[in-house]
mmCIF file with all atom_site columns, C-alpha atoms in Angstrom:
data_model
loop_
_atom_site.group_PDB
_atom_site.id
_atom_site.type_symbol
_atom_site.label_atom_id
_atom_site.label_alt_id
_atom_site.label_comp_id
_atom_site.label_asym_id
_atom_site.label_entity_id
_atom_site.label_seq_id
_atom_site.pdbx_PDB_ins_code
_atom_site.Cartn_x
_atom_site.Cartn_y
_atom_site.Cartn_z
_atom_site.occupancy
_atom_site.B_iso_or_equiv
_atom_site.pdbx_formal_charge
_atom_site.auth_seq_id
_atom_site.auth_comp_id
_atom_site.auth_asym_id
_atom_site.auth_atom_id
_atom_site.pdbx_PDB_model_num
ATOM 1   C CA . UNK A 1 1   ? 10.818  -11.871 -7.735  1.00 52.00 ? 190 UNK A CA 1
ATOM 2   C CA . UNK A 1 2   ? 10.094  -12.347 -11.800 1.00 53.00 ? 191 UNK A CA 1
ATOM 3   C CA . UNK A 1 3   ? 7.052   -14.377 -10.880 1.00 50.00 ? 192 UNK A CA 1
ATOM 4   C CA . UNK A 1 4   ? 5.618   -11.381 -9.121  1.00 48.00 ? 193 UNK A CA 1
ATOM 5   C CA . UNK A 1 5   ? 6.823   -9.008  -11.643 1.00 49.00 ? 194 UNK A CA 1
ATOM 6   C CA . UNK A 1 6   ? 5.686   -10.917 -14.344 1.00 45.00 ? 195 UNK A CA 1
ATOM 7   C CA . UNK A 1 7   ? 2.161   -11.332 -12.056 1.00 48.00 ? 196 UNK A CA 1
ATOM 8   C CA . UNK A 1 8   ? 1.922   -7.334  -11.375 1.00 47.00 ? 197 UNK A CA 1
ATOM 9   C CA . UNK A 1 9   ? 2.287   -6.949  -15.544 1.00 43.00 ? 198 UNK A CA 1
ATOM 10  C CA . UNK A 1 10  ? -0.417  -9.049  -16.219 1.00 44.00 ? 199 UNK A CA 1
ATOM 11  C CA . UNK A 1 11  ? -2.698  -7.817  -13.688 1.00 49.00 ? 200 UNK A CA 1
ATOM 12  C CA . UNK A 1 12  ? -1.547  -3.844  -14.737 1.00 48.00 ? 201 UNK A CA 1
ATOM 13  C CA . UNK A 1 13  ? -2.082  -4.502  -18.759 1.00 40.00 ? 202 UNK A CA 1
ATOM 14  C CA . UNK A 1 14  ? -5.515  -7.356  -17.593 1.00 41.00 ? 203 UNK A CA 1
ATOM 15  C CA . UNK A 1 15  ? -7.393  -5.419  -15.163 1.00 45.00 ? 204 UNK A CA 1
ATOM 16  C CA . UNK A 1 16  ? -10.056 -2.715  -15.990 1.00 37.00 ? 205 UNK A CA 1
ATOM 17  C CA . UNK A 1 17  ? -10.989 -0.336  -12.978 1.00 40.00 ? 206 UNK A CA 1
ATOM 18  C CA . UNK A 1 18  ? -14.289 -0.563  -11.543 1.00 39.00 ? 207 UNK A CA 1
ATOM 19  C CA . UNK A 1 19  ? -13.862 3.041   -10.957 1.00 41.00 ? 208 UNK A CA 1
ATOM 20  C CA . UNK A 1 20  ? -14.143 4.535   -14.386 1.00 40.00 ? 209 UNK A CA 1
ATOM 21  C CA . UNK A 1 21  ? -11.591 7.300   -13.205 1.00 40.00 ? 210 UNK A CA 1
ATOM 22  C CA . UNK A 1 22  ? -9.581  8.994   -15.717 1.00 41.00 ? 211 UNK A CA 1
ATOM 23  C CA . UNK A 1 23  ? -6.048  8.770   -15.787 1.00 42.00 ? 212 UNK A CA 1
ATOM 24  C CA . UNK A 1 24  ? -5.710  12.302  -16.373 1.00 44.00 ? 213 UNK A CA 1
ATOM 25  C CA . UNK A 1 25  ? -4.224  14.442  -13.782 1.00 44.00 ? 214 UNK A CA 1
ATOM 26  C CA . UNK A 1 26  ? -6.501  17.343  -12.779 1.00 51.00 ? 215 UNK A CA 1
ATOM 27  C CA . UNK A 1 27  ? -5.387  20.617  -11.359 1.00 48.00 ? 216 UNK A CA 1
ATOM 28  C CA . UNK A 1 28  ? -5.105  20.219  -7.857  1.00 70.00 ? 217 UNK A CA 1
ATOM 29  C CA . UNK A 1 29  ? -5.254  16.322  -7.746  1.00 87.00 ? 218 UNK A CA 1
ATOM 30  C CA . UNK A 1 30  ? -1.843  14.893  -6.439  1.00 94.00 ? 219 UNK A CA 1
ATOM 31  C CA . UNK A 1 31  ? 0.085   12.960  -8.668  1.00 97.00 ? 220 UNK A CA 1
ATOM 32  C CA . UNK A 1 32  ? 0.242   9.338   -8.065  1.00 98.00 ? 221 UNK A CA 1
ATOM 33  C CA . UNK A 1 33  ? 3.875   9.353   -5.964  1.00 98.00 ? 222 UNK A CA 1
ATOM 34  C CA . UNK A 1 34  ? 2.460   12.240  -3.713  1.00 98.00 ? 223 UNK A CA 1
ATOM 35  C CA . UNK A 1 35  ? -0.497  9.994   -2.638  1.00 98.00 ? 224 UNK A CA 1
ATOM 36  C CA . UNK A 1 36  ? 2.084   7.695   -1.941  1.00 98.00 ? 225 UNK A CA 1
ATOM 37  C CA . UNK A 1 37  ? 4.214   9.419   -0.042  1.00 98.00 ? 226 UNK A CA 1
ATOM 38  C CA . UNK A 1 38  ? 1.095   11.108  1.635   1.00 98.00 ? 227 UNK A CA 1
ATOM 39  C CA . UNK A 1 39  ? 0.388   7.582   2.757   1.00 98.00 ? 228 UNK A CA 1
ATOM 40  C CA . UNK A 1 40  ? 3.369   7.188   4.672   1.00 98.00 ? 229 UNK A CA 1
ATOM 41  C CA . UNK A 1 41  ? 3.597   10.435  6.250   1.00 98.00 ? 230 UNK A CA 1
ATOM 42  C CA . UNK A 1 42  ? 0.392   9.862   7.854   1.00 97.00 ? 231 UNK A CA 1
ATOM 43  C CA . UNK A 1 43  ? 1.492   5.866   8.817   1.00 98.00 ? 232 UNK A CA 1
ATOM 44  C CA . UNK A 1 44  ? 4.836   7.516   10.544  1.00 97.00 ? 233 UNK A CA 1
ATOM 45  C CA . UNK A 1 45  ? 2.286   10.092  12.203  1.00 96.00 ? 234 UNK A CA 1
ATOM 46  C CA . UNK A 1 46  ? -0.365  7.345   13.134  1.00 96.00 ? 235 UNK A CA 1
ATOM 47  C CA . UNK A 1 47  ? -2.911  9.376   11.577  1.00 97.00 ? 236 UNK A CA 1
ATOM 48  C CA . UNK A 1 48  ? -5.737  7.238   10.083  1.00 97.00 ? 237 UNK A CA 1
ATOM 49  C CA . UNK A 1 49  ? -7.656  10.055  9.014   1.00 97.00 ? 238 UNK A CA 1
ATOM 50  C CA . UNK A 1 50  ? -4.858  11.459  7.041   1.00 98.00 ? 239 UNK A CA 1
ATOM 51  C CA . UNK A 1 51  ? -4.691  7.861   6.000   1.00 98.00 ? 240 UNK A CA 1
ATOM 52  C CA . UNK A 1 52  ? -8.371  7.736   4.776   1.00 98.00 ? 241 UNK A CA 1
ATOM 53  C CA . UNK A 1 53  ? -7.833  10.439  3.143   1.00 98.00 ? 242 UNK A CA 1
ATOM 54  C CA . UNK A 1 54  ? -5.455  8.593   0.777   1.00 98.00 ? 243 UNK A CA 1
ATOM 55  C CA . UNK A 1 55  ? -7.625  5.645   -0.359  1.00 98.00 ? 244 UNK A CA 1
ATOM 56  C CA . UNK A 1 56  ? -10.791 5.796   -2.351  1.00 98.00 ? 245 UNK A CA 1
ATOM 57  C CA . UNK A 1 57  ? -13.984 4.994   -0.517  1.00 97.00 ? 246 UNK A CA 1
ATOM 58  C CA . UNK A 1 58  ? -14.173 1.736   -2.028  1.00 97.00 ? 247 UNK A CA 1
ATOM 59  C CA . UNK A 1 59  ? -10.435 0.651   -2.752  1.00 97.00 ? 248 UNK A CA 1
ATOM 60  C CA . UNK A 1 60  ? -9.624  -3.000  -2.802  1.00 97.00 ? 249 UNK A CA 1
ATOM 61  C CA . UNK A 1 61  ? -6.689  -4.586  -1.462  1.00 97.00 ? 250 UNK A CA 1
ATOM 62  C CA . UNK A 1 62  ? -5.411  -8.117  -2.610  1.00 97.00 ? 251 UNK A CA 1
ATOM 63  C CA . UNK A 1 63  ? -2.497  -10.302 -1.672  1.00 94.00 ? 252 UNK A CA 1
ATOM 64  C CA . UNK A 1 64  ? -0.226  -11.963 -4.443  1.00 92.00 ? 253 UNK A CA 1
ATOM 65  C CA . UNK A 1 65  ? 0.120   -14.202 -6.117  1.00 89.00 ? 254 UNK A CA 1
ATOM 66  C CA . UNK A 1 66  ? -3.528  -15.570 -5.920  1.00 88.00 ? 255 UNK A CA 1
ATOM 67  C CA . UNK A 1 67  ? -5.180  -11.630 -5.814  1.00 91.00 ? 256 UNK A CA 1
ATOM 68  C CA . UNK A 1 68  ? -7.148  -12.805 -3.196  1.00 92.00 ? 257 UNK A CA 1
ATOM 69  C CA . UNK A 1 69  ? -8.920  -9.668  -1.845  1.00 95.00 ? 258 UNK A CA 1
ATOM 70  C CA . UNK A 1 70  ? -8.278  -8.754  1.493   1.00 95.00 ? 259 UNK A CA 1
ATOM 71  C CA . UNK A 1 71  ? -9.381  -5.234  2.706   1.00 96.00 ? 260 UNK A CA 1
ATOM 72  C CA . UNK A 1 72  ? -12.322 -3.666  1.046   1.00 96.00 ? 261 UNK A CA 1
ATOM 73  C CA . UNK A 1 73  ? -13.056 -0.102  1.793   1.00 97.00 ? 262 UNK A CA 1
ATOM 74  C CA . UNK A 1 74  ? -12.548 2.511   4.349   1.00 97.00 ? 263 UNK A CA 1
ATOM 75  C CA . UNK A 1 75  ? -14.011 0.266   7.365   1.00 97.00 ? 264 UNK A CA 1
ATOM 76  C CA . UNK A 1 76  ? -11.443 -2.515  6.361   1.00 97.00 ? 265 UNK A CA 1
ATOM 77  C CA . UNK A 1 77  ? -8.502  -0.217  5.845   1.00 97.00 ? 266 UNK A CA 1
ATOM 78  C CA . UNK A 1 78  ? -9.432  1.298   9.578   1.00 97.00 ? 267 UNK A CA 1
ATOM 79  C CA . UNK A 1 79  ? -9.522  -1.830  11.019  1.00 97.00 ? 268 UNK A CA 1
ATOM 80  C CA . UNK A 1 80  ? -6.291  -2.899  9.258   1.00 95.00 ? 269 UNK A CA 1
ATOM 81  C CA . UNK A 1 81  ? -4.585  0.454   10.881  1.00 96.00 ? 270 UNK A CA 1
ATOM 82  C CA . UNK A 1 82  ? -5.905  0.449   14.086  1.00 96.00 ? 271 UNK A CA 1
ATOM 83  C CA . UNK A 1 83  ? -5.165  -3.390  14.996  1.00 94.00 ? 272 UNK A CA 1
ATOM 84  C CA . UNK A 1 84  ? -1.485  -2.476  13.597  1.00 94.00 ? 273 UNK A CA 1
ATOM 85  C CA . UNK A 1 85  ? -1.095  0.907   15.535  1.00 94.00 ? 274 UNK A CA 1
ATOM 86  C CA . UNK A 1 86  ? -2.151  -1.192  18.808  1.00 93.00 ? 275 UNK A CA 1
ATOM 87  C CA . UNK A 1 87  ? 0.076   -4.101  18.351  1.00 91.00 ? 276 UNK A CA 1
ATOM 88  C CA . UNK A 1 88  ? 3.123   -2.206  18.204  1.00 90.00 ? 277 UNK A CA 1
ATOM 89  C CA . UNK A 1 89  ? 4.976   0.927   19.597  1.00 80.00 ? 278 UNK A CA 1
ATOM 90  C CA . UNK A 1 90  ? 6.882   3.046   17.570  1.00 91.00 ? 279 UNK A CA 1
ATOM 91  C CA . UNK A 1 91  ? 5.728   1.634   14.302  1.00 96.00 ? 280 UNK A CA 1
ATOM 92  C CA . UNK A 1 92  ? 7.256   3.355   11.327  1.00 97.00 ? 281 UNK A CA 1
ATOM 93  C CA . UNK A 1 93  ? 7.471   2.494   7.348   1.00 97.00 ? 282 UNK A CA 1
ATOM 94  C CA . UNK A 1 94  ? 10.793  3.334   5.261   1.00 98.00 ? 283 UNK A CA 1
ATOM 95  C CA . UNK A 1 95  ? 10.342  3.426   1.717   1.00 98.00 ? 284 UNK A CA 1
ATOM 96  C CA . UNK A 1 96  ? 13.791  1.793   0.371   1.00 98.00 ? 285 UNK A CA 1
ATOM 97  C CA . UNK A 1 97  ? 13.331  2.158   -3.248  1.00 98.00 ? 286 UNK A CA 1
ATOM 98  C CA . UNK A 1 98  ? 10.013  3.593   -5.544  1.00 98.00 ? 287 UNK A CA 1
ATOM 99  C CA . UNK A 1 99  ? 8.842   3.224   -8.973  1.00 98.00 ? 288 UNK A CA 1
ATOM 100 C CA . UNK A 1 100 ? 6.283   5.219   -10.557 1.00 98.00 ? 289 UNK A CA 1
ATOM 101 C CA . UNK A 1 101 ? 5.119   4.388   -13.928 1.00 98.00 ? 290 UNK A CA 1
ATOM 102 C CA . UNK A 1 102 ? 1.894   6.239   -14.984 1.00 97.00 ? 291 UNK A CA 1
ATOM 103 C CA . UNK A 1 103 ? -1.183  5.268   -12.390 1.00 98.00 ? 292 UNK A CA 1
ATOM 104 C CA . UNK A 1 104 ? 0.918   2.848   -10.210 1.00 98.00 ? 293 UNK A CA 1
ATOM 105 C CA . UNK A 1 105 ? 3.419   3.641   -7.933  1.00 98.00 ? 294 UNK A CA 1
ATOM 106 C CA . UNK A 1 106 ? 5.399   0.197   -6.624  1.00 98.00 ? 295 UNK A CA 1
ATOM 107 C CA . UNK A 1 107 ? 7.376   0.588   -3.140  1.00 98.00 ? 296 UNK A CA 1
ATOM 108 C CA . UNK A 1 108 ? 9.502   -1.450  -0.982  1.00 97.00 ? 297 UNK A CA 1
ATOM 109 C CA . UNK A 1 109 ? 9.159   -1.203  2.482   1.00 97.00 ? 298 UNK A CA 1
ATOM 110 C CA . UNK A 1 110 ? 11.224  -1.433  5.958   1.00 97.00 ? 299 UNK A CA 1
ATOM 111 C CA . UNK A 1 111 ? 8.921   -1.679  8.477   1.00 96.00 ? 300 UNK A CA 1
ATOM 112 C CA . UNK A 1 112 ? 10.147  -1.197  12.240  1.00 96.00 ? 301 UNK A CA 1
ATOM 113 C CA . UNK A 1 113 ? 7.925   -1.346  15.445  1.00 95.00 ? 302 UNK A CA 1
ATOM 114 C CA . UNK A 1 114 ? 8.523   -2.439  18.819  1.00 93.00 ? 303 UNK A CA 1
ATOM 115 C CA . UNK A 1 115 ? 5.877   -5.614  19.860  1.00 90.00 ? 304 UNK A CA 1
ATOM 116 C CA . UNK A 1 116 ? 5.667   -7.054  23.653  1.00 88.00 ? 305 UNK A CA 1
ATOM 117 C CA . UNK A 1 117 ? 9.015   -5.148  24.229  1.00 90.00 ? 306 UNK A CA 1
ATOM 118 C CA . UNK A 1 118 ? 11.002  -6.873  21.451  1.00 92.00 ? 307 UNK A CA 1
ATOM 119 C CA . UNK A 1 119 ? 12.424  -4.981  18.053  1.00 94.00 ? 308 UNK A CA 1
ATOM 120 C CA . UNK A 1 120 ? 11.244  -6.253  14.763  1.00 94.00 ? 309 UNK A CA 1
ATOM 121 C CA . UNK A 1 121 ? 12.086  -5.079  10.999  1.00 95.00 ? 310 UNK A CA 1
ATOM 122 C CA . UNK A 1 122 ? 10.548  -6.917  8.372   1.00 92.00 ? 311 UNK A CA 1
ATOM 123 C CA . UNK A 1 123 ? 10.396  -5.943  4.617   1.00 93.00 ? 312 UNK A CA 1
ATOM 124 C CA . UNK A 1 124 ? 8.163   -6.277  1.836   1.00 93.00 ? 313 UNK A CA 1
ATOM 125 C CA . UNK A 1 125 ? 6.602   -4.588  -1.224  1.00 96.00 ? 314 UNK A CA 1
ATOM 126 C CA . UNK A 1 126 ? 3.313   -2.743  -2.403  1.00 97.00 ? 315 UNK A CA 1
ATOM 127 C CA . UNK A 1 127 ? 1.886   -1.492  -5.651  1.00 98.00 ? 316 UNK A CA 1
ATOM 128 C CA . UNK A 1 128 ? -0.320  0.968   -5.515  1.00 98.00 ? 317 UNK A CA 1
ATOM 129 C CA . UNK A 1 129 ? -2.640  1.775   -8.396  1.00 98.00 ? 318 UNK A CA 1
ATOM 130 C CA . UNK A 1 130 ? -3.700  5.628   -7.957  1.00 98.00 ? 319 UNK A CA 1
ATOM 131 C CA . UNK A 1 131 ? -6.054  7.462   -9.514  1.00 97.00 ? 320 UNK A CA 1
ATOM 132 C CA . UNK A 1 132 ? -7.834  11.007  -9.420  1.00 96.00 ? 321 UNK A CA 1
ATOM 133 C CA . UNK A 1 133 ? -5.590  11.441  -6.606  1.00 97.00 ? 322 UNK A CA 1
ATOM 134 C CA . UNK A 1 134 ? -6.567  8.525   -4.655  1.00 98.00 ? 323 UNK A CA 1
ATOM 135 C CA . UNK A 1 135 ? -5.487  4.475   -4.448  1.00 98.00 ? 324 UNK A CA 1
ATOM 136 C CA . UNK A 1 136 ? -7.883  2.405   -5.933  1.00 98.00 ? 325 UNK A CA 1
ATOM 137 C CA . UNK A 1 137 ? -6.332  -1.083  -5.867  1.00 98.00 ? 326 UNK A CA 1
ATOM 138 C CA . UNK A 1 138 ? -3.302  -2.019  -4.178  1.00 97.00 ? 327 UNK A CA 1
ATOM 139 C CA . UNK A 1 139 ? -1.364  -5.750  -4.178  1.00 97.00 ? 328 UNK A CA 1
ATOM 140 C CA . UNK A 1 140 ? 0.671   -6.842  -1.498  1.00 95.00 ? 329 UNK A CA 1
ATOM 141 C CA . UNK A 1 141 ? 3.304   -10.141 -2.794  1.00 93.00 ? 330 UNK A CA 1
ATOM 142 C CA . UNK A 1 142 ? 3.655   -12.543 0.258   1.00 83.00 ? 331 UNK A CA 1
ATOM 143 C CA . UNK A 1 143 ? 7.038   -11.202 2.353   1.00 59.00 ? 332 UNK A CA 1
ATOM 144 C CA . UNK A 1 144 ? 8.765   -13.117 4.800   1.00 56.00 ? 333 UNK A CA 1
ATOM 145 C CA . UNK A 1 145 ? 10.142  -11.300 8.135   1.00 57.00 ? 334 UNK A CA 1
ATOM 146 C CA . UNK A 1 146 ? 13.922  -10.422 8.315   1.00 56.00 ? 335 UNK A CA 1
ATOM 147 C CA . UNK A 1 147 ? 15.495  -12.868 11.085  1.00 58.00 ? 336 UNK A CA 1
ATOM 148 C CA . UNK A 1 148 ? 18.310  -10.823 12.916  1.00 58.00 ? 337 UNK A CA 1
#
């Protein structure tokens, strides 16, 4: 867990948006826990609009700790929803702890569903960069499923 701490520092201090957004928070532009917590309100509701409507049009999505990217854009982060909504009934994200420093908001998850008939819960965490009231990057450190 250091190694990915120590991973999501250096990426946070290294990395210089592509976005040129300003970190500034404008009237009427949700702060950076609201998007997150607008996020999962419209998982829980399977909404991928009200999903969209979360990301930028061109956010990036990379796993850790290589920050290979994974999901670029709206059509990716559609795809990404809609293959997840499918696979499993009742599919539902619990947010177990947040932090929210400035731009980036990092959350761990429980994730429940219900695939081929069988119960699963896994966990695993996400940081979210947000800006102008939308997520711009997010990283996703490998998790490994909860055996019950």
């Amino acid at each position: 867990m250091r190694t990915m701490i120590r991973i999501f520092l250096f990426i946070a201090v290294c990395s210089i948006s592509a976005y040129g957004f300003q970190s500034d928070n404008k009237a009427g532009t949700k702060t950076p826990a609201q998007v997150a917590q607008a996020l999962v309100d419209a998982y829980n509701a399977h909404d991928l609009e009200g999903i969209l409507r979360t990301y930028h049009p061109n956010s990036v999505a990379k796993r850790l700790p290589g920050g290979e990217p994974f999901l670029n854009g709206h059509a990716d982060i559609r795809k990404k929803f809609e293959g997840a909504f499918q696979r499993s009934e009742k599919l539902k994200v619990e947010v177990t702890q947040r932090i929210v420093d400035g731009d980036f908001v990092i959350d761990k998850e429980k994730i429940t569903g219900v695939t081929n008939g069988k119960p699963f819960e896994r966990y695993g965490v996400v940081i979210y960069e947000i800006r102008e009231g939308l997520i711009v990057n997010e990283w996703y450190p490998q998790s490994r499923p909860v055996s019950k």
